[in-house]
Structures are given as structure tokens and as C-alpha cells.
Short mmCIF file of C-alpha atoms in Angstrom, two decimals:
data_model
loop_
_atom_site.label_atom_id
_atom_site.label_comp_id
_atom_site.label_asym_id
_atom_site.label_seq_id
_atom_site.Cartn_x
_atom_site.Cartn_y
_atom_site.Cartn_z
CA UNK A 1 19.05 0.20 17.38
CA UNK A 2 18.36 2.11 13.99
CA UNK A 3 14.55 4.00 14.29
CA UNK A 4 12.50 2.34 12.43
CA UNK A 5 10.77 3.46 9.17
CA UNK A 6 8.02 2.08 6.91
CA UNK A 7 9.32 0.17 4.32
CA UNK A 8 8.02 -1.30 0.74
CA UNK A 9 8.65 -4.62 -0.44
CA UNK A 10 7.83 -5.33 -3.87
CA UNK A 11 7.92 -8.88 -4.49
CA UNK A 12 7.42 -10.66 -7.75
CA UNK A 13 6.31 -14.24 -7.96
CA UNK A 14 5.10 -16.94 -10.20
CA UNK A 15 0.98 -17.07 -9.67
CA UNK A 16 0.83 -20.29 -7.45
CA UNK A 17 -1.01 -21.33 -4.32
CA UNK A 18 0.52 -20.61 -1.24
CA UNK A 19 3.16 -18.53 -1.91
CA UNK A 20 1.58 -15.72 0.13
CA UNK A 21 1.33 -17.56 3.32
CA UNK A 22 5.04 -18.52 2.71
CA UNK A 23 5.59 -14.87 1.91
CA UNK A 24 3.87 -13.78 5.37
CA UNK A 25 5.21 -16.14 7.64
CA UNK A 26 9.10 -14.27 7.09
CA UNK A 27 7.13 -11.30 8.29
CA UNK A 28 5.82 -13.13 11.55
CA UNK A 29 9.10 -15.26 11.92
CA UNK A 30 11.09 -11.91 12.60
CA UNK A 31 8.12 -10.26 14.61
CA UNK A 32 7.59 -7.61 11.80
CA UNK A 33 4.03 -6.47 11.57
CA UNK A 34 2.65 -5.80 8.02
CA UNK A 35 1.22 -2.56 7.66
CA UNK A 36 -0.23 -2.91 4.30
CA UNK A 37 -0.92 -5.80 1.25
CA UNK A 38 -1.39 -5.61 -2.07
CA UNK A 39 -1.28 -8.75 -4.28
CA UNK A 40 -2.11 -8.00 -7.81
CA UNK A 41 -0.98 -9.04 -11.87
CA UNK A 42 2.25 -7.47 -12.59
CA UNK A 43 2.89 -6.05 -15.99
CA UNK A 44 4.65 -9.35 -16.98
CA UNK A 45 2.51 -12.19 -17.94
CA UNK A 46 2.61 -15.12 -15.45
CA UNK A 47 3.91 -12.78 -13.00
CA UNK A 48 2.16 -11.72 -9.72
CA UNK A 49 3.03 -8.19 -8.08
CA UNK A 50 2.97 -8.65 -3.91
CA UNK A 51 3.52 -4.85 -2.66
CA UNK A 52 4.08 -5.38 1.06
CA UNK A 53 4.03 -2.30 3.63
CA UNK A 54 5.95 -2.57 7.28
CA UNK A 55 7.59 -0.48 9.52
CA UNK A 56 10.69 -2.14 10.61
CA UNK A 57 15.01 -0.92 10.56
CA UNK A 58 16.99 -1.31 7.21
CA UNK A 59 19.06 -4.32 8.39
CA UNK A 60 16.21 -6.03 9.39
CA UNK A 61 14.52 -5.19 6.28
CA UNK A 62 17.27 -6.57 4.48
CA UNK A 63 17.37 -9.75 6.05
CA UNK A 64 13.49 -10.34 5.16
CA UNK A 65 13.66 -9.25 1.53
CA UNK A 66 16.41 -11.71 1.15
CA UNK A 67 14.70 -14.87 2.68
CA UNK A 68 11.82 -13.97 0.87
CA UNK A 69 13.67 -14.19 -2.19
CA UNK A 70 14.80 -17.70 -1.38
CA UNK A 71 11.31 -18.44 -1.64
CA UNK A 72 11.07 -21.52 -4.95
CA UNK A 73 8.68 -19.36 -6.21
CA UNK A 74 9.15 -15.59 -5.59
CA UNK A 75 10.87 -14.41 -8.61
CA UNK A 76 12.71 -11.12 -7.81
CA UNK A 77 12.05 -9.08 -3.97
CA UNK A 78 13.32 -5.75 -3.77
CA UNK A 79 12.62 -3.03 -0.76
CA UNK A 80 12.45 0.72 -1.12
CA UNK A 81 11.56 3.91 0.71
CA UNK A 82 9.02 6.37 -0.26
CA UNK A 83 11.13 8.51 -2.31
CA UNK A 84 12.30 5.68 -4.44
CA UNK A 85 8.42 4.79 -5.22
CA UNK A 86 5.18 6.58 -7.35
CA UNK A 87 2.53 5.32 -4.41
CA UNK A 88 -0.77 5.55 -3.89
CA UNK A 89 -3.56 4.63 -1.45
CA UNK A 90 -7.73 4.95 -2.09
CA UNK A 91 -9.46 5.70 0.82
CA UNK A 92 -13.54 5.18 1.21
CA UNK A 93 -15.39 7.12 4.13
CA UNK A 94 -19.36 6.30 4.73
CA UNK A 95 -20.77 9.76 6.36
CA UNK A 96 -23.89 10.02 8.32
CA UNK A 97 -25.70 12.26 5.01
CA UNK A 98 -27.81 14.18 7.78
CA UNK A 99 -24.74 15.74 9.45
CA UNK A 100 -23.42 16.44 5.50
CA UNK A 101 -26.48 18.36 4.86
CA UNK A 102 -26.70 20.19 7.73
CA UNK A 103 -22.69 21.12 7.63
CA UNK A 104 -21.40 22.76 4.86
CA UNK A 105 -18.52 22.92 5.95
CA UNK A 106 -17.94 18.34 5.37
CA UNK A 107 -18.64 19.47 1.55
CA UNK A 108 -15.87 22.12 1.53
CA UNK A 109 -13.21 20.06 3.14
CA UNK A 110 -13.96 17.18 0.98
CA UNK A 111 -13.24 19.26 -2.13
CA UNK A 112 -10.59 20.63 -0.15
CA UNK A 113 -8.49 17.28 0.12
CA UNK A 114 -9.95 16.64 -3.91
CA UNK A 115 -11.91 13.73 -2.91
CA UNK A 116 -15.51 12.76 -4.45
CA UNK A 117 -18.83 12.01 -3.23
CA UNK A 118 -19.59 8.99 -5.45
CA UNK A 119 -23.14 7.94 -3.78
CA UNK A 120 -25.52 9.77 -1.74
CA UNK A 121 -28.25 8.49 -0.67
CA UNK A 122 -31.13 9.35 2.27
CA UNK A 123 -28.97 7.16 4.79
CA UNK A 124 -25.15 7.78 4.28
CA UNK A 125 -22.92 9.23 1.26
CA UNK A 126 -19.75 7.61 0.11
CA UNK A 127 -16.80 9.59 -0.24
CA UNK A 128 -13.43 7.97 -2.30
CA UNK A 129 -10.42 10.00 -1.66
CA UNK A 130 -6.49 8.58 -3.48
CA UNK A 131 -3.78 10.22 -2.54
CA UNK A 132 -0.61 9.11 -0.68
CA UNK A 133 -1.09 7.38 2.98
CA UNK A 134 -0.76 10.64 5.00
CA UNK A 135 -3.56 12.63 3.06
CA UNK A 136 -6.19 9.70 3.12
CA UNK A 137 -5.65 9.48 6.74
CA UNK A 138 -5.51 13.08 7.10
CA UNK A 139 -8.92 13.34 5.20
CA UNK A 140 -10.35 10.67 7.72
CA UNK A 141 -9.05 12.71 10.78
CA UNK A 142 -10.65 16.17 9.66
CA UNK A 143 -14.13 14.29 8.47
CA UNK A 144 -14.20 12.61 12.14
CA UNK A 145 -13.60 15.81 14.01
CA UNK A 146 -17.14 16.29 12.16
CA UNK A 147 -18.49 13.18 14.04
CA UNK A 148 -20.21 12.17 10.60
CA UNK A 149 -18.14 8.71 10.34
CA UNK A 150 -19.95 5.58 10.20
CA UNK A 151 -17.13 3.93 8.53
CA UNK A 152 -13.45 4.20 6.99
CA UNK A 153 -11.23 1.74 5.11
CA UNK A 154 -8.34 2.50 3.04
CA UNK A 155 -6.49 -0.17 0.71
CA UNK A 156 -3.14 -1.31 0.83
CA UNK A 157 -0.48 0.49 -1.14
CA UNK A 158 -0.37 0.32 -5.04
CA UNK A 159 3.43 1.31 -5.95
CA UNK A 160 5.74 1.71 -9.34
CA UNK A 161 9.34 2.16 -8.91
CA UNK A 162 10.43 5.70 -10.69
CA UNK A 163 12.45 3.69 -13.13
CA UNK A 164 11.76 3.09 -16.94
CA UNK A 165 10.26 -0.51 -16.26
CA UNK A 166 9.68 -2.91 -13.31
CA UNK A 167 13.05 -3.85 -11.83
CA UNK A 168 12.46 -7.44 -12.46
CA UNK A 169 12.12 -7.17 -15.77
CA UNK A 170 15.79 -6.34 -16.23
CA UNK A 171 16.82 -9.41 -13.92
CA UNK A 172 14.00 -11.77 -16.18
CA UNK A 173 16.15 -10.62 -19.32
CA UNK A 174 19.38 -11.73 -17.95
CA UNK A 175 18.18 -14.95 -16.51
CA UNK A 176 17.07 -15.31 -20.35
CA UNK A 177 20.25 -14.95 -21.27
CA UNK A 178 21.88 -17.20 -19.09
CA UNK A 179 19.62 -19.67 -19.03
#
């Protein structure tokens, strides 16, 4: 069996109820975890943006973009690999603002990793860090060794393909055409 590797789905659908359960439930069907989520407006009105994260094998990846895009309402479903993407991840970190103070050395590693302190108050100080995955994970690893954590979240992948416009626009076009 192939290694596995984490995969992006970018799926584009018209905005109606349900569709991301129907979405989902390929995932669970084939026993493919999602990683990440990220539902949001696409740059075509009408059009919602679904970019999915999950580690899986090409051929199996294949097999779920396709019955996704069987889907009534899922416009266009394509899956890529990091190289073929522009991504990025935010990543929020709540520190114990005691163990900041007393530690320089928090402060210089979170300019280090250019991330910001965006609240700071006698409790806890926020930190917002976006970068790709591996650097706002790698940000939460070095602040922990600290043991100033009280809590860490990231968000699901935002993504672009590195062509001129989103690849559904092209297939949109042509369905214009034809239809």
C-alpha cells in the first residue's frame, strides 16, 4: 500500500443545507479521518469554498474526490498536494502572562517565529501566529517546552491554487457554454 500523505480537497458547492454532512459522510464511508475544515464564500457568487484536509493514499484520494463530486450539489472537487497550493493556517496560543514576564526568552521566540502578542492582560496574553501547518505547530511546541500554555487552537487550512483563477471557474465557463 502507497504511504500515505496529507491531502487537500477543494470542493465547490452551491450554498445549501446539508451538503456538508453529505460531503463528510464520503470521508467516514472510506474510514478517512479529516484533518482539517474550512467552509467559506468562494470568489464566485452563489458559490461556497469547502477546503478539506486528510491524510490518506492518492488512489484512495481519488476515489473520494470523485464521489464527492457526484454530490447534486457540489459543483466542481479537485485534490492537490502542498506544492500545488498558496496555504495558510492561524494559530492562537493563551500563555500564563506571569511565566511571559518572568522569561524573556517566550518574547524572543515569539518574534522569532513572527507571531504577535495581540492582548495582554494581568491573567494570560494572546499570541496569533499564520504561517503554514508545520510552523504554527512548531511555534506551539517551543512555547510549551516553556510550560506557559493554558491553551492552543489552530484553524483549518485556508488554500488558493497557484493558478490565475479558481479552477472551477474555468469548468463554470464551459458549462456556460454548453448549457
Amino acid at each position: 500500500m502507497e504511504d500515505k500523505k496529507l491531502f487537500t480537497l477543494l470542493v465547490y458547492s452551491e450554498n445549501v443545507a446539508g451538503i456538508l454532512n453529505q460531503i463528510t459522510a464520503v470521508f467516514t464511508r472510506r474510514q478517512v479521518n479529516i484533518e482539517s475544515l474550512n467552509v467559506s464564500a468562494s470568489s464566485i457568487p452563489g458559490v461556497h469554498k469547502y477546503t478539506i484536509t486528510a491524510w490518506s493514499n492518492e488512489d484512495q484520494i481519488i476515489k473520494i474526490t470523485r464521489q464527492i463530486e457526484k454530490k447534486i450539489d457540489v459543483v466542481k472537487a479537485n485534490y492537490f498536494t502542498d506544492e500545488q497550493l498558496f496555504l495558510r493556517e492561524t494559530g492562537l496560543y493563551k500563555l500564563l502572562t506571569e511565566k511571559v514576564l518572568e522569561n524573556p526568552e517566550i518574547s524572543r521566540t515569539i518574534r522569532r517565529f513572527g507571531a504577535g502578542i495581540i492582548e495582554v492582560n494581568p491573567t494570560y496574553t494572546i499570541v496569533m501566529m499564520y504561517g503554514v501547518t508545520e510552523q504554527v505547530i512548531e511555534l506551539f511546541r517551543a512555547l510549551d517546552a516553556f510550560g506557559c500554555v493554558l491553551q492552543y487552537t489552530r484553524s483549518g487550512r485556508i488554500a488558493v491554487t497557484r493558478g490565475k483563477q479558481e479552477q472551477v471557474s474555468a469548468f463554470l465557463e464551459e458549462r456556460e457554454k454548453d448549457g
